[in-house]
Amino acid sequence: MPEPTLRRATPADAETLSEIGARTFAETFGHLYPSGDLAAFLAEAYGLEVTRADLADPEKAAWLVEADGQAVGYAQAGPCKLPHPEVTAACGELQRLYFVKRWQGRGLGANLFAETLAWLQARGPRDVWIGVWSENFGAQRFYGRHGFEKVGEYGFRVGATVDHEFILRRRAESFASFAATTAQSEHNPA
């Protein structure tokens, strides 16, 4: 089986990104919601026109992980939209990072996460924010190992259901060493 590849998504990937976004959200969280609420949310959050607009926005970026010609994971980042009083226009957000179930737990998330953080820091260090479901303990541990700390909570609405979410942040100052490490690895590839 060929190694999965990671690449930046382009406007031509809108259908693929829309599909994998809806699929992975439904696989991961679909059991939490009534089917009508889930369907309406997926159409609103992952619809083709929304995805096209996101891919056309220069302030946002998305990546695809592909294996055997099929998308198996993706990430999306852009300006922070989380409801926290310390969020500014300069802040970035890791908005989505998902894999289809059979590709989870294979270590692919670390590369996708690193690529996304590098893009978020490309114009210089800035605070990066993440919203994560309060019961997604694996994601919380992963982000904690990467310097993110819980700084708030909010309600994430899917139809009539409001999920209890945590707001995580990694301060811009912590990315100074990240930038140095990234620059060094680019000059000394393994």
PDB file of C-alpha atoms in Angstrom:
ATOM      1  CA  MET A   1       0.000   0.000   0.000  1.00  0.00           C
ATOM      2  CA  PRO A   2       1.486   3.398  -0.964  1.00  0.00           C
ATOM      3  CA  GLU A   3       2.321   5.926   1.725  1.00  0.00           C
ATOM      4  CA  PRO A   4      -0.367   8.576   2.254  1.00  0.00           C
ATOM      5  CA  THR A   5       0.484  11.997   0.857  1.00  0.00           C
ATOM      6  CA  LEU A   6      -0.250  15.433   2.297  1.00  0.00           C
ATOM      7  CA  ARG A   7      -0.933  18.448   0.121  1.00  0.00           C
ATOM      8  CA  ARG A   8      -2.571  21.850   0.231  1.00  0.00           C
ATOM      9  CA  ALA A   9      -6.127  21.799  -1.096  1.00  0.00           C
ATOM     10  CA  THR A  10      -6.967  23.965  -4.113  1.00  0.00           C
ATOM     11  CA  PRO A  11     -10.307  25.274  -5.418  1.00  0.00           C
ATOM     12  CA  ALA A  12     -10.458  22.175  -7.647  1.00  0.00           C
ATOM     13  CA  ASP A  13     -10.706  20.082  -4.450  1.00  0.00           C
ATOM     14  CA  ALA A  14     -13.958  21.663  -3.257  1.00  0.00           C
ATOM     15  CA  GLU A  15     -16.109  18.570  -3.819  1.00  0.00           C
ATOM     16  CA  THR A  16     -13.555  16.270  -2.175  1.00  0.00           C
ATOM     17  CA  LEU A  17     -13.117  18.581   0.817  1.00  0.00           C
ATOM     18  CA  SER A  18     -16.875  19.026   1.214  1.00  0.00           C
ATOM     19  CA  GLU A  19     -17.417  15.270   1.122  1.00  0.00           C
ATOM     20  CA  ILE A  20     -14.649  14.304   3.534  1.00  0.00           C
ATOM     21  CA  GLY A  21     -15.648  17.101   5.903  1.00  0.00           C
ATOM     22  CA  ALA A  22     -19.241  15.888   6.134  1.00  0.00           C
ATOM     23  CA  ARG A  23     -18.185  12.232   6.254  1.00  0.00           C
ATOM     24  CA  THR A  24     -15.646  12.578   9.041  1.00  0.00           C
ATOM     25  CA  PHE A  25     -17.880  14.808  11.170  1.00  0.00           C
ATOM     26  CA  ALA A  26     -20.737  12.326  10.826  1.00  0.00           C
ATOM     27  CA  GLU A  27     -18.445   9.351  11.571  1.00  0.00           C
ATOM     28  CA  THR A  28     -16.987  11.062  14.629  1.00  0.00           C
ATOM     29  CA  PHE A  29     -19.979  12.850  16.125  1.00  0.00           C
ATOM     30  CA  GLY A  30     -23.090  11.784  14.211  1.00  0.00           C
ATOM     31  CA  HIS A  31     -24.323   9.524  17.015  1.00  0.00           C
ATOM     32  CA  LEU A  32     -24.762  12.588  19.250  1.00  0.00           C
ATOM     33  CA  TYR A  33     -27.491  14.287  17.207  1.00  0.00           C
ATOM     34  CA  PRO A  34     -30.965  13.658  15.845  1.00  0.00           C
ATOM     35  CA  SER A  35     -30.665  12.841  12.122  1.00  0.00           C
ATOM     36  CA  GLY A  36     -32.508  15.994  10.969  1.00  0.00           C
ATOM     37  CA  ASP A  37     -30.261  18.256  13.045  1.00  0.00           C
ATOM     38  CA  LEU A  38     -27.158  16.474  11.772  1.00  0.00           C
ATOM     39  CA  ALA A  39     -28.238  16.711   8.133  1.00  0.00           C
ATOM     40  CA  ALA A  40     -28.984  20.437   8.423  1.00  0.00           C
ATOM     41  CA  PHE A  41     -25.655  21.095  10.143  1.00  0.00           C
ATOM     42  CA  LEU A  42     -23.663  19.133   7.559  1.00  0.00           C
ATOM     43  CA  ALA A  43     -25.319  21.038   4.712  1.00  0.00           C
ATOM     44  CA  GLU A  44     -24.592  24.364   6.418  1.00  0.00           C
ATOM     45  CA  ALA A  45     -21.036  23.661   7.589  1.00  0.00           C
ATOM     46  CA  TYR A  46     -19.754  21.420   4.780  1.00  0.00           C
ATOM     47  CA  GLY A  47     -21.902  22.348   1.789  1.00  0.00           C
ATOM     48  CA  LEU A  48     -20.179  22.719  -1.557  1.00  0.00           C
ATOM     49  CA  GLU A  49     -20.706  26.482  -1.839  1.00  0.00           C
ATOM     50  CA  VAL A  50     -19.360  27.067   1.692  1.00  0.00           C
ATOM     51  CA  THR A  51     -16.338  24.905   0.890  1.00  0.00           C
ATOM     52  CA  ARG A  52     -15.713  26.765  -2.373  1.00  0.00           C
ATOM     53  CA  ALA A  53     -15.861  30.095  -0.524  1.00  0.00           C
ATOM     54  CA  ASP A  54     -13.433  28.829   2.122  1.00  0.00           C
ATOM     55  CA  LEU A  55     -10.959  27.641  -0.524  1.00  0.00           C
ATOM     56  CA  ALA A  56     -11.186  30.990  -2.341  1.00  0.00           C
ATOM     57  CA  ASP A  57     -10.514  32.980   0.842  1.00  0.00           C
ATOM     58  CA  PRO A  58      -6.801  33.937   1.054  1.00  0.00           C
ATOM     59  CA  GLU A  59      -7.078  34.108   4.859  1.00  0.00           C
ATOM     60  CA  LYS A  60      -7.979  30.401   5.050  1.00  0.00           C
ATOM     61  CA  ALA A  61      -6.220  27.209   4.021  1.00  0.00           C
ATOM     62  CA  ALA A  62      -7.012  23.512   3.872  1.00  0.00           C
ATOM     63  CA  TRP A  63      -4.951  20.359   3.382  1.00  0.00           C
ATOM     64  CA  LEU A  64      -5.806  16.860   2.243  1.00  0.00           C
ATOM     65  CA  VAL A  65      -4.214  13.569   3.217  1.00  0.00           C
ATOM     66  CA  GLU A  66      -4.682  11.072   0.392  1.00  0.00           C
ATOM     67  CA  ALA A  67      -4.075   7.345   0.053  1.00  0.00           C
ATOM     68  CA  ASP A  68      -4.643   5.338  -3.116  1.00  0.00           C
ATOM     69  CA  GLY A  69      -6.216   8.399  -4.741  1.00  0.00           C
ATOM     70  CA  GLN A  70      -8.779   8.877  -1.978  1.00  0.00           C
ATOM     71  CA  ALA A  71      -8.965  11.592   0.675  1.00  0.00           C
ATOM     72  CA  VAL A  72      -8.542  10.006   4.109  1.00  0.00           C
ATOM     73  CA  GLY A  73      -7.978  13.114   6.244  1.00  0.00           C
ATOM     74  CA  TYR A  74      -7.953  16.876   6.134  1.00  0.00           C
ATOM     75  CA  ALA A  75      -7.368  20.044   8.109  1.00  0.00           C
ATOM     76  CA  GLN A  76      -8.590  23.612   7.804  1.00  0.00           C
ATOM     77  CA  ALA A  77      -7.283  26.808   9.374  1.00  0.00           C
ATOM     78  CA  GLY A  78      -8.023  30.509   9.243  1.00  0.00           C
ATOM     79  CA  PRO A  79      -8.909  33.531  11.335  1.00  0.00           C
ATOM     80  CA  CYS A  80     -10.163  32.676  14.811  1.00  0.00           C
ATOM     81  CA  LYS A  81     -13.944  32.704  15.210  1.00  0.00           C
ATOM     82  CA  LEU A  82     -14.136  31.337  18.752  1.00  0.00           C
ATOM     83  CA  PRO A  83     -16.140  33.347  21.311  1.00  0.00           C
ATOM     84  CA  HIS A  84     -13.414  34.469  23.707  1.00  0.00           C
ATOM     85  CA  PRO A  85     -12.706  38.062  24.798  1.00  0.00           C
ATOM     86  CA  GLU A  86      -8.971  37.763  24.056  1.00  0.00           C
ATOM     87  CA  VAL A  87      -9.421  36.738  20.406  1.00  0.00           C
ATOM     88  CA  THR A  88      -8.164  39.456  18.047  1.00  0.00           C
ATOM     89  CA  ALA A  89      -8.103  39.803  14.272  1.00  0.00           C
ATOM     90  CA  ALA A  90      -4.453  38.665  14.342  1.00  0.00           C
ATOM     91  CA  CYS A  91      -5.309  35.294  15.927  1.00  0.00           C
ATOM     92  CA  GLY A  92      -5.414  32.066  13.948  1.00  0.00           C
ATOM     93  CA  GLU A  93      -7.511  28.982  14.506  1.00  0.00           C
ATOM     94  CA  LEU A  94      -7.085  25.323  13.701  1.00  0.00           C
ATOM     95  CA  GLN A  95     -10.723  24.919  12.716  1.00  0.00           C
ATOM     96  CA  ARG A  96     -10.825  21.282  11.650  1.00  0.00           C
ATOM     97  CA  LEU A  97      -8.552  18.233  11.708  1.00  0.00           C
ATOM     98  CA  TYR A  98     -10.194  14.896  10.967  1.00  0.00           C
ATOM     99  CA  PHE A  99      -9.455  11.469   9.516  1.00  0.00           C
ATOM    100  CA  VAL A 100     -11.831   8.778   8.323  1.00  0.00           C
ATOM    101  CA  LYS A 101     -12.134   6.164  11.049  1.00  0.00           C
ATOM    102  CA  ARG A 102     -10.006   3.448   9.452  1.00  0.00           C
ATOM    103  CA  TRP A 103      -7.108   5.929   9.068  1.00  0.00           C
ATOM    104  CA  GLN A 104      -7.179   7.194  12.651  1.00  0.00           C
ATOM    105  CA  GLY A 105      -4.402   6.247  15.052  1.00  0.00           C
ATOM    106  CA  ARG A 106      -1.738   5.771  12.371  1.00  0.00           C
ATOM    107  CA  GLY A 107       0.351   8.813  13.288  1.00  0.00           C
ATOM    108  CA  LEU A 108      -0.753  10.841  10.267  1.00  0.00           C
ATOM    109  CA  GLY A 109      -2.343  13.574  12.367  1.00  0.00           C
ATOM    110  CA  ALA A 110       1.000  14.866  13.649  1.00  0.00           C
ATOM    111  CA  ASN A 111       2.230  15.762  10.147  1.00  0.00           C
ATOM    112  CA  LEU A 112      -1.078  17.345   9.192  1.00  0.00           C
ATOM    113  CA  PHE A 113      -1.120  19.292  12.459  1.00  0.00           C
ATOM    114  CA  ALA A 114       2.486  20.488  11.966  1.00  0.00           C
ATOM    115  CA  GLU A 115       1.768  21.625   8.398  1.00  0.00           C
ATOM    116  CA  THR A 116      -1.282  23.565   9.575  1.00  0.00           C
ATOM    117  CA  LEU A 117       0.603  25.250  12.430  1.00  0.00           C
ATOM    118  CA  ALA A 118       3.440  26.188  10.075  1.00  0.00           C
ATOM    119  CA  TRP A 119       0.939  27.906   7.769  1.00  0.00           C
ATOM    120  CA  LEU A 120      -0.674  29.705  10.720  1.00  0.00           C
ATOM    121  CA  GLN A 121       2.770  31.006  11.755  1.00  0.00           C
ATOM    122  CA  ALA A 122       4.038  31.853   8.240  1.00  0.00           C
ATOM    123  CA  ARG A 123       3.518  35.597   8.700  1.00  0.00           C
ATOM    124  CA  GLY A 124       5.074  35.610  12.143  1.00  0.00           C
ATOM    125  CA  PRO A 125       4.124  34.265  15.557  1.00  0.00           C
ATOM    126  CA  ARG A 126       0.489  34.650  16.549  1.00  0.00           C
ATOM    127  CA  ASP A 127      -1.838  33.066  19.063  1.00  0.00           C
ATOM    128  CA  VAL A 128      -3.479  29.910  17.762  1.00  0.00           C
ATOM    129  CA  TRP A 129      -6.848  28.767  19.059  1.00  0.00           C
ATOM    130  CA  ILE A 130      -8.727  25.479  18.906  1.00  0.00           C
ATOM    131  CA  GLY A 131     -12.253  24.514  19.907  1.00  0.00           C
ATOM    132  CA  VAL A 132     -12.557  20.909  21.088  1.00  0.00           C
ATOM    133  CA  TRP A 133     -15.484  18.887  22.405  1.00  0.00           C
ATOM    134  CA  SER A 134     -15.302  18.577  26.191  1.00  0.00           C
ATOM    135  CA  GLU A 135     -15.523  14.776  25.945  1.00  0.00           C
ATOM    136  CA  ASN A 136     -12.888  14.352  23.231  1.00  0.00           C
ATOM    137  CA  PHE A 137     -10.155  13.394  25.662  1.00  0.00           C
ATOM    138  CA  GLY A 138      -7.743  12.071  23.050  1.00  0.00           C
ATOM    139  CA  ALA A 139      -7.755  15.385  21.162  1.00  0.00           C
ATOM    140  CA  GLN A 140      -7.340  17.302  24.417  1.00  0.00           C
ATOM    141  CA  ARG A 141      -4.271  15.224  25.318  1.00  0.00           C
ATOM    142  CA  PHE A 142      -2.813  15.667  21.825  1.00  0.00           C
ATOM    143  CA  TYR A 143      -3.245  19.454  21.876  1.00  0.00           C
ATOM    144  CA  GLY A 144      -1.944  19.625  25.449  1.00  0.00           C
ATOM    145  CA  ARG A 145       1.255  17.851  24.385  1.00  0.00           C
ATOM    146  CA  HIS A 146       1.640  20.558  21.735  1.00  0.00           C
ATOM    147  CA  GLY A 147       1.445  23.489  24.149  1.00  0.00           C
ATOM    148  CA  PHE A 148      -2.278  24.323  24.056  1.00  0.00           C
ATOM    149  CA  GLU A 149      -4.028  25.238  27.286  1.00  0.00           C
ATOM    150  CA  LYS A 150      -7.709  25.464  28.139  1.00  0.00           C
ATOM    151  CA  VAL A 151      -8.738  29.122  28.454  1.00  0.00           C
ATOM    152  CA  GLY A 152     -12.515  28.995  28.141  1.00  0.00           C
ATOM    153  CA  GLU A 153     -15.698  27.137  27.266  1.00  0.00           C
ATOM    154  CA  TYR A 154     -18.636  27.683  24.930  1.00  0.00           C
ATOM    155  CA  GLY A 155     -21.669  26.001  23.426  1.00  0.00           C
ATOM    156  CA  PHE A 156     -21.378  24.535  19.923  1.00  0.00           C
ATOM    157  CA  ARG A 157     -24.806  24.224  18.307  1.00  0.00           C
ATOM    158  CA  VAL A 158     -25.840  21.385  16.035  1.00  0.00           C
ATOM    159  CA  GLY A 159     -29.565  21.856  15.542  1.00  0.00           C
ATOM    160  CA  ALA A 160     -31.267  21.756  18.937  1.00  0.00           C
ATOM    161  CA  THR A 161     -28.227  20.178  20.595  1.00  0.00           C
ATOM    162  CA  VAL A 162     -25.621  22.407  22.237  1.00  0.00           C
ATOM    163  CA  ASP A 163     -22.319  20.660  22.892  1.00  0.00           C
ATOM    164  CA  HIS A 164     -20.060  21.691  25.740  1.00  0.00           C
ATOM    165  CA  GLU A 165     -16.790  22.746  24.065  1.00  0.00           C
ATOM    166  CA  PHE A 166     -13.433  23.822  25.439  1.00  0.00           C
ATOM    167  CA  ILE A 167     -11.457  26.727  24.005  1.00  0.00           C
ATOM    168  CA  LEU A 168      -7.722  26.032  23.836  1.00  0.00           C
ATOM    169  CA  ARG A 169      -4.956  28.495  23.052  1.00  0.00           C
ATOM    170  CA  ARG A 170      -1.246  28.428  22.390  1.00  0.00           C
ATOM    171  CA  ARG A 171       0.344  31.848  22.779  1.00  0.00           C
ATOM    172  CA  ALA A 172       2.372  33.472  20.023  1.00  0.00           C
ATOM    173  CA  GLU A 173       5.488  33.595  22.201  1.00  0.00           C
ATOM    174  CA  SER A 174       5.649  29.804  22.307  1.00  0.00           C
ATOM    175  CA  PHE A 175       6.009  29.689  18.535  1.00  0.00           C
ATOM    176  CA  ALA A 176       9.444  31.363  18.547  1.00  0.00           C
ATOM    177  CA  SER A 177      11.065  27.996  19.284  1.00  0.00           C
ATOM    178  CA  PHE A 178       8.639  26.333  16.846  1.00  0.00           C
ATOM    179  CA  ALA A 179       9.822  28.659  14.058  1.00  0.00           C
ATOM    180  CA  ALA A 180      13.478  27.974  14.876  1.00  0.00           C
ATOM    181  CA  THR A 181      12.888  24.199  14.886  1.00  0.00           C
ATOM    182  CA  THR A 182      10.963  24.358  11.598  1.00  0.00           C
ATOM    183  CA  ALA A 183      13.694  26.455   9.935  1.00  0.00           C
ATOM    184  CA  GLN A 184      16.386  24.068  11.168  1.00  0.00           C
ATOM    185  CA  SER A 185      14.541  20.988   9.888  1.00  0.00           C
ATOM    186  CA  GLU A 186      14.098  22.645   6.469  1.00  0.00           C
ATOM    187  CA  HIS A 187      17.875  23.190   6.249  1.00  0.00           C
ATOM    188  CA  ASN A 188      18.747  19.745   7.616  1.00  0.00           C
ATOM    189  CA  PRO A 189      16.139  17.323   6.234  1.00  0.00           C
ATOM    190  CA  ALA A 190      16.159  13.809   7.650  1.00  0.00           C
TER     191      ALA A 190
END
